[in-house]
Coordinates of C-alpha atoms in Angstrom, one line a residue:
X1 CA 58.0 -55.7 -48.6
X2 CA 58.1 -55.6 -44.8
X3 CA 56.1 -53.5 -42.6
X4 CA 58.6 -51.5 -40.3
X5 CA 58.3 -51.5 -36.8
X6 CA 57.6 -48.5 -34.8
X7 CA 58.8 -48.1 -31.2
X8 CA 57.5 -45.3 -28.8
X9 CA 59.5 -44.4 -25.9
X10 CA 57.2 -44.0 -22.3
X11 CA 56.6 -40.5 -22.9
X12 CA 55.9 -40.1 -26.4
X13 CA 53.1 -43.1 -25.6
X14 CA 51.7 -40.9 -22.8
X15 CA 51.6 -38.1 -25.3
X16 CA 49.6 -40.2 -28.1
X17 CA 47.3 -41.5 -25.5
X18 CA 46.1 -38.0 -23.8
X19 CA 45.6 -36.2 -27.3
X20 CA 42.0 -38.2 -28.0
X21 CA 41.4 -38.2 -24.1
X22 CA 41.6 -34.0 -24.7
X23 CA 39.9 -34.2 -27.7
X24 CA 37.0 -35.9 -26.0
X25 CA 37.3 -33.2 -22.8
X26 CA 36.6 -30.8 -25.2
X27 CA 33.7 -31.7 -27.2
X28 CA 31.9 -33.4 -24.2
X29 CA 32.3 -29.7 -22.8
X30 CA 31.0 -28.0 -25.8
X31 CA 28.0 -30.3 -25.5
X32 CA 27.3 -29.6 -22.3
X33 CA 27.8 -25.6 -23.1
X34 CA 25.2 -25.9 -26.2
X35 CA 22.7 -27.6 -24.4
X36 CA 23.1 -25.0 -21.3
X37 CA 22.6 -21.8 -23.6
X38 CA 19.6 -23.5 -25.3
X39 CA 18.0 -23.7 -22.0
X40 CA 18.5 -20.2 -21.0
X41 CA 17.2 -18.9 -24.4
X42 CA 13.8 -20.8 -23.5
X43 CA 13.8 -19.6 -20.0
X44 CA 11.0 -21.8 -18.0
X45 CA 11.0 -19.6 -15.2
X46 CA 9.0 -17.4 -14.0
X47 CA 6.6 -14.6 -16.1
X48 CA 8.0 -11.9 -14.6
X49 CA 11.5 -13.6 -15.0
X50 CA 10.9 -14.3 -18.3
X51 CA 10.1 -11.0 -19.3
X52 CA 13.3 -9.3 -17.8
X53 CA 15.3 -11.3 -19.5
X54 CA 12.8 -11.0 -23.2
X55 CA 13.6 -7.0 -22.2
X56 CA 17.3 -7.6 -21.9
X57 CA 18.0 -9.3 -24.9
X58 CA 15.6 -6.9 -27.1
X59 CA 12.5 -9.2 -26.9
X60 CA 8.6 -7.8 -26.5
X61 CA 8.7 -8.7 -22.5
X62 CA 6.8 -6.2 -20.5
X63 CA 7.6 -2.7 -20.6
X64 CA 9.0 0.1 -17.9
X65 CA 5.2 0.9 -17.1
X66 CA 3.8 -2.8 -16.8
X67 CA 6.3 -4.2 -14.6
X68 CA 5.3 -1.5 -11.8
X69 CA 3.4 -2.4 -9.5
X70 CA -0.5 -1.9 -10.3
X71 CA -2.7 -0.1 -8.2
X72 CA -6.0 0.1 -9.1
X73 CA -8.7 -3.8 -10.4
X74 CA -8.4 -3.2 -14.4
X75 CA -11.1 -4.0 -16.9
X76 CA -9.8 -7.9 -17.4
X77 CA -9.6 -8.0 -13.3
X78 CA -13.3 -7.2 -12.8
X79 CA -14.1 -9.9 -15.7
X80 CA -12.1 -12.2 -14.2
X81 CA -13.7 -11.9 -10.9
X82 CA -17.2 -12.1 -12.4
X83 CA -16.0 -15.1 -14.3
X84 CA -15.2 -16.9 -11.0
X85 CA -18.3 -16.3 -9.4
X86 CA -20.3 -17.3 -12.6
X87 CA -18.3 -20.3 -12.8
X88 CA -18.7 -21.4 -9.1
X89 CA -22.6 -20.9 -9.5
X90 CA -22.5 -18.3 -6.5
X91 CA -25.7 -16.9 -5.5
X92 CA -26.0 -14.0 -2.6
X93 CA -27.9 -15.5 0.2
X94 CA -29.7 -14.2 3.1
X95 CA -27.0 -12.7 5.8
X96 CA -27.2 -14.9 8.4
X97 CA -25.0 -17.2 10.7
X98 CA -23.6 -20.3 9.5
X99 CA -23.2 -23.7 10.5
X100 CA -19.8 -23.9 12.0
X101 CA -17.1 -24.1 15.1
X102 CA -18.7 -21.8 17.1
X103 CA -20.3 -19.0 14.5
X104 CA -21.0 -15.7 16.7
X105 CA -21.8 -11.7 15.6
X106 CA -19.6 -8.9 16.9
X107 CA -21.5 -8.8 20.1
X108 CA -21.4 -12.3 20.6
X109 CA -17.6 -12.6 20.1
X110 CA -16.9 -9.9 21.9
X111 CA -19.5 -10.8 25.1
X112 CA -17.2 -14.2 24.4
X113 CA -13.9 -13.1 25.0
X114 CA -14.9 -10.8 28.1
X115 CA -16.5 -13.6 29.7
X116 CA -15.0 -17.1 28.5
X117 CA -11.4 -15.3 26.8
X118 CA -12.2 -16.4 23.2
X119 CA -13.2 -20.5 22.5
X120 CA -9.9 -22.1 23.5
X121 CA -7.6 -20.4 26.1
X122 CA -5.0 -20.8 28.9
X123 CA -5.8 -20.8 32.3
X124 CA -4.1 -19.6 35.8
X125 CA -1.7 -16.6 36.5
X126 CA 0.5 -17.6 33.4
X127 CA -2.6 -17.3 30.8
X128 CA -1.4 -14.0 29.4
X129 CA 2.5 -15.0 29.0
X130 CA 1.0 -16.7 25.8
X131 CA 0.7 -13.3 24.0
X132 CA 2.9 -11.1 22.5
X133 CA 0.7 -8.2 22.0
X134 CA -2.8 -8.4 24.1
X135 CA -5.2 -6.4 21.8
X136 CA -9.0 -5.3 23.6
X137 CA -11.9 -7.3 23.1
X138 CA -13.6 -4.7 21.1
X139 CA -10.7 -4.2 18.5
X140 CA -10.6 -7.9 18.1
X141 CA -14.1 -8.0 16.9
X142 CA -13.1 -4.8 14.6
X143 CA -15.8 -2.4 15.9
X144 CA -13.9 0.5 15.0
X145 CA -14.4 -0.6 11.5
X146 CA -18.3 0.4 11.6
X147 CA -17.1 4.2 13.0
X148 CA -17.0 5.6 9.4
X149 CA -20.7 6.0 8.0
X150 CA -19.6 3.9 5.0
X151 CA -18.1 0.3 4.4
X152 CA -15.0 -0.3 5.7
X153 CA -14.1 -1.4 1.8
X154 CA -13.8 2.5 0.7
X155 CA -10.7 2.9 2.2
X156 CA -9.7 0.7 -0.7
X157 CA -10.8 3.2 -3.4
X158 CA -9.5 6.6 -1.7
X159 CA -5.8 5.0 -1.7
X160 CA -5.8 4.3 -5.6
X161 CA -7.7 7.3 -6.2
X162 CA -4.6 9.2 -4.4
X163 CA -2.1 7.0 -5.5
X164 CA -2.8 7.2 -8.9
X165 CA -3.8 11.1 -9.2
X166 CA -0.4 12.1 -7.4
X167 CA 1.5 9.2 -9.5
X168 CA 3.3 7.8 -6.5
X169 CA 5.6 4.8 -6.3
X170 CA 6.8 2.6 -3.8
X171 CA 9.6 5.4 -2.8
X172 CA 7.2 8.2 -1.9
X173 CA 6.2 10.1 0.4
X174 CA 3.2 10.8 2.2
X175 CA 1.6 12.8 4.9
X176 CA -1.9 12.1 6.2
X177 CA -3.6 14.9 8.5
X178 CA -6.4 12.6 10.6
X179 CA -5.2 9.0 9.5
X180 CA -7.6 7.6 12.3
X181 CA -7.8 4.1 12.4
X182 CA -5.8 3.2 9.2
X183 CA -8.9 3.0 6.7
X184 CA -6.7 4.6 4.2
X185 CA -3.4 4.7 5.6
X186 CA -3.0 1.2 5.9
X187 CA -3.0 0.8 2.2
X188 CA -0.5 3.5 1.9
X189 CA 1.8 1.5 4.1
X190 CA 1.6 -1.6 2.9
X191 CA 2.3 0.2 -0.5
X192 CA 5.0 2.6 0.7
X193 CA 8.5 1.9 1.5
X194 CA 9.2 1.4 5.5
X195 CA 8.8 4.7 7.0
X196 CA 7.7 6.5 4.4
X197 CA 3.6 6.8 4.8
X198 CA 3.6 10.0 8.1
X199 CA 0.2 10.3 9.7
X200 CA -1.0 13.5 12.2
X201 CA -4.2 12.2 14.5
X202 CA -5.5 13.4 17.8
X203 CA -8.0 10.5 18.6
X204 CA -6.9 8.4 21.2
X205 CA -9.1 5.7 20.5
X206 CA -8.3 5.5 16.9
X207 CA -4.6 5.3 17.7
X208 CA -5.1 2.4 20.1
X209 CA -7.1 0.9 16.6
X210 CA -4.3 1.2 14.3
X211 CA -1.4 0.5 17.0
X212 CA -3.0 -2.2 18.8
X213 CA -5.0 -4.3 16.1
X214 CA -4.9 -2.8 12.5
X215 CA -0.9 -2.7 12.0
X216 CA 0.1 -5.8 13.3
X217 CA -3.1 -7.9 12.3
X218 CA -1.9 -6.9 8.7
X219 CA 2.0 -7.7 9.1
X220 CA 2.5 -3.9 8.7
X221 CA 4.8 -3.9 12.1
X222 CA 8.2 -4.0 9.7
X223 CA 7.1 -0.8 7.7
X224 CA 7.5 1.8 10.7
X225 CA 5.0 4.0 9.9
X226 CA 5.3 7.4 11.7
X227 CA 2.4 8.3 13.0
X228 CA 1.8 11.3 15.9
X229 CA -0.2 12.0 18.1
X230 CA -1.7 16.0 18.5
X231 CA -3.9 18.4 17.4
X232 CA -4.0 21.9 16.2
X233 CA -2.2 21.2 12.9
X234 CA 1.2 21.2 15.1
X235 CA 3.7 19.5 12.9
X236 CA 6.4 20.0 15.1
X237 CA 7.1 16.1 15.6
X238 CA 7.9 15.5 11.9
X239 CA 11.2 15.7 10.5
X240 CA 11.7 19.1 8.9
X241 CA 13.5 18.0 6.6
X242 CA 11.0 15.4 4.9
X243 CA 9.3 17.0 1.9
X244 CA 6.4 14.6 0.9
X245 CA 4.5 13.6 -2.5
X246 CA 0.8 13.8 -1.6
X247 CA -0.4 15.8 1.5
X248 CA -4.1 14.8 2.1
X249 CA -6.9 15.1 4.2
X250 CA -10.2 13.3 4.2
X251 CA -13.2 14.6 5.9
X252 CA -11.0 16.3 8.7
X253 CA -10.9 20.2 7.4
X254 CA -14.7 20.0 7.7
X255 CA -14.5 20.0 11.7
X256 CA -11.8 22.7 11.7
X257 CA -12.4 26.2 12.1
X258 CA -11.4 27.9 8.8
X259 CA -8.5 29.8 10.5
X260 CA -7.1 26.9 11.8
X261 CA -7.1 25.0 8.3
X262 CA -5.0 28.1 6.6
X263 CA -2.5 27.9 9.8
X264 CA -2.1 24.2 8.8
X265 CA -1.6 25.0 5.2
X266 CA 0.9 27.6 5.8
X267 CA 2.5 24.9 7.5
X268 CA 2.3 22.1 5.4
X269 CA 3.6 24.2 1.8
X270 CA 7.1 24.2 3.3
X271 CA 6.4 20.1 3.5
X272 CA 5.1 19.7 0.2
X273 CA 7.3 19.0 -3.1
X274 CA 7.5 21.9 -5.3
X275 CA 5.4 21.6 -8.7
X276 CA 5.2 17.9 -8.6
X277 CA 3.6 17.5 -5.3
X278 CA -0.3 17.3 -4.5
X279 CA -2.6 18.7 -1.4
X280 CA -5.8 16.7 -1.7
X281 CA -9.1 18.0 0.3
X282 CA -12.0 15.9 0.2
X283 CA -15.8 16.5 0.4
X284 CA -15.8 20.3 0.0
X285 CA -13.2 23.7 0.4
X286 CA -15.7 26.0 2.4
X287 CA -12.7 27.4 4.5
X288 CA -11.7 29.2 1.2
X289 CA -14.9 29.5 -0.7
X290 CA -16.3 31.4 2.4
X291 CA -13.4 33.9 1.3
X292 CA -14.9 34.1 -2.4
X293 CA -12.9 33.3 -5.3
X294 CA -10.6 36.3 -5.5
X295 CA -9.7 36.6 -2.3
X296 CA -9.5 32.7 -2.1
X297 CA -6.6 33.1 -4.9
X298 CA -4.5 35.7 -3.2
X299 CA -4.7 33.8 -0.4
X300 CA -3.3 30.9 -1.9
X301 CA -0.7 32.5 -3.8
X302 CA 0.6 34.6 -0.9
X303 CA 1.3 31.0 0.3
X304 CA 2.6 29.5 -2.3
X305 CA -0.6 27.5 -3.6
X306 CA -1.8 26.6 -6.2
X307 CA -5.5 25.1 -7.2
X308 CA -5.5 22.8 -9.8
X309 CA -9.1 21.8 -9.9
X310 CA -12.0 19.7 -8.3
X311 CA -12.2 15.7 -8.9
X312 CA -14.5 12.9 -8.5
X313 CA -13.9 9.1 -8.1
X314 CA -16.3 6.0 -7.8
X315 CA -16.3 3.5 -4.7
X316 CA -15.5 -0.2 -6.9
X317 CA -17.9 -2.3 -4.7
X318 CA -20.6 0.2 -3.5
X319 CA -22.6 3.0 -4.9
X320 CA -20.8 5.8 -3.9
X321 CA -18.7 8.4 -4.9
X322 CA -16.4 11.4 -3.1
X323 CA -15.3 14.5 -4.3
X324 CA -11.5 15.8 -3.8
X325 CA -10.0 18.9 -4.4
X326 CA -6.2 19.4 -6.0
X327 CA -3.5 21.8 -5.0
X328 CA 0.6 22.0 -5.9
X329 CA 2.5 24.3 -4.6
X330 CA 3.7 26.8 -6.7
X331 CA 6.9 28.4 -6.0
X332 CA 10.3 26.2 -5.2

């Protein structure tokens, strides 16, 4: 028998030839598609990546609370740390200078820039065009940091105690009466949102400190803290408006008279967040204990005050420890 012949017009060949060439399209595509969801279900990005997307898709990734960012050294932090030293066979050795480019103490360095302008410099009437910002010799060497009594380090451990008592976040508030030269404050700042950490001082020198060396030595410039100069609890500078998370004042009612420190108050529960806010007063309340407790309590609660109670917190690097007292105000 013979085999009939077949004959394709132009068009009907075009359409037998493009029928594999779409079948091919097609499962070369759905390659490509498998192979691209595959890598997306084992995400190599990123932990903090990873767990957004394990937390999107149901999986045990981090949770709300863990993903914030964390304030205080944890138990696995401070083993970790020892770990490191143990590991590196670090010993403490006797505190004194090093072999190096040109190792000096404060006084040296300081005697240094005065008389030679630091180890390398420009010369001639055009040797200050060089800097943006010319900070003092004795800010440079951070003399300030040696005006507090204590380590400089503590400053470090009254910001998480704060933080974490008044549960702030990034989006808080805060108001500082006597911020001096940013011990504390420029924790809070770096922490804080731009513009959100407020500070009252009336030291002059302590302002030059945080203006001239401690905010921009720390890249804290682009947070815009406010921060005011004056005295006599005058918050008249602030925006009214503002109603902050945690109002606090360390080691600064203890210079005022008493009836300047309820003047302030009266001021600041207008400024304060209603129930959820925190006063915090460190070291002692003498301006109201001098009052006795009853009268102490009317006081309060004729100005909206409430005490909540007297706390304690330990220094993580020395042996020390500082004693705050709580307030919220009461009313809305």
């Amino acid at each position: 028998m013979a085999l009939s012949t077949v004959t394709y017009s132009p068009a009907q060949k075009g359409i037998i030839i493009s029928i594999p060439t779409l079948v091919l399209s097609v499962l070369i595509a759905a390659i490509m598609l498998f192979f691209l969801l595959s890598s997306l279900s084992t995400c190599s990005c990123p932990a903090s990546l990873q767990s957004f997307n394990d937390n999107k898709n149901g999986g045990d990734g981090l949770g709300e609370v863990d993903r914030k960012e964390r304030i205080s050294a944890t138990e696995e932090d401070i083993e970790w740390i020892k770990d490191q030293i143990q590991a590196n066979g670090l010993h403490m050795q006797d505190n004194v200078l090093r072999k190096g480019i040109n190792p000096r103490t404060r006084a040296q360095q300081l005697q240094d820039l005065i008389q030679f302008k630091g180890i390398s410099h420009y010369e001639g009437p055009e040797s200050n065009n060089h800097t943006a910002l010319l900070c003092p010799g004795e800010l440079l060497v951070e003399e300030h940091h040696s005006n507090y009594g204590e380590p400089w380090a503590g400053g470090r451990d009254v910001f998480e105690f704060l933080a974490e008592s008044s549960r702030l976040s990034p989006s808080s508030r805060v108001l500082e009466i006597g911020c001096g030269t940013l011990r504390v404050g420029s924790h809070f700042i770096r922490y804080l949102s731009p513009e959100h950490y407020h500070c009252l001082e009336r030291d002059e020198l302590s302002l030059m400190a945080a203006f001239r060396y401690e905010l921009p030595s720390q890249g804290l410039l682009h947070k815009r803290p406010l921060i005011v100069r004056g005295e006599d609890m005058d918050f008249s500078k602030f925006h009214s408006r503002v109603v902050y998370d945690l109002i606090y004042a360390s080691a600064v009612f203890l210079h005022m008279p008493d009836k300047l420190v309820w003047v302030g108050l009266e001021r600041l529960v207008s400024k304060l967040k209603p129930y959820d806010g925190r006063i915090f007063v460190s070291h002692n309340i003498k301006f109201c204990s001098r009052l006795g407790g009853e009268e102490c309590t009317k006081r309060l609660t004729s100005l909206g005050l409430e005490y909540l109670g007297k706390h304690t917190h330990d220094s993580l690097l020395f042996n020390h420890y500082e004693i705050w007292f709580e307030f919220r105000r009461s009313k809305a």
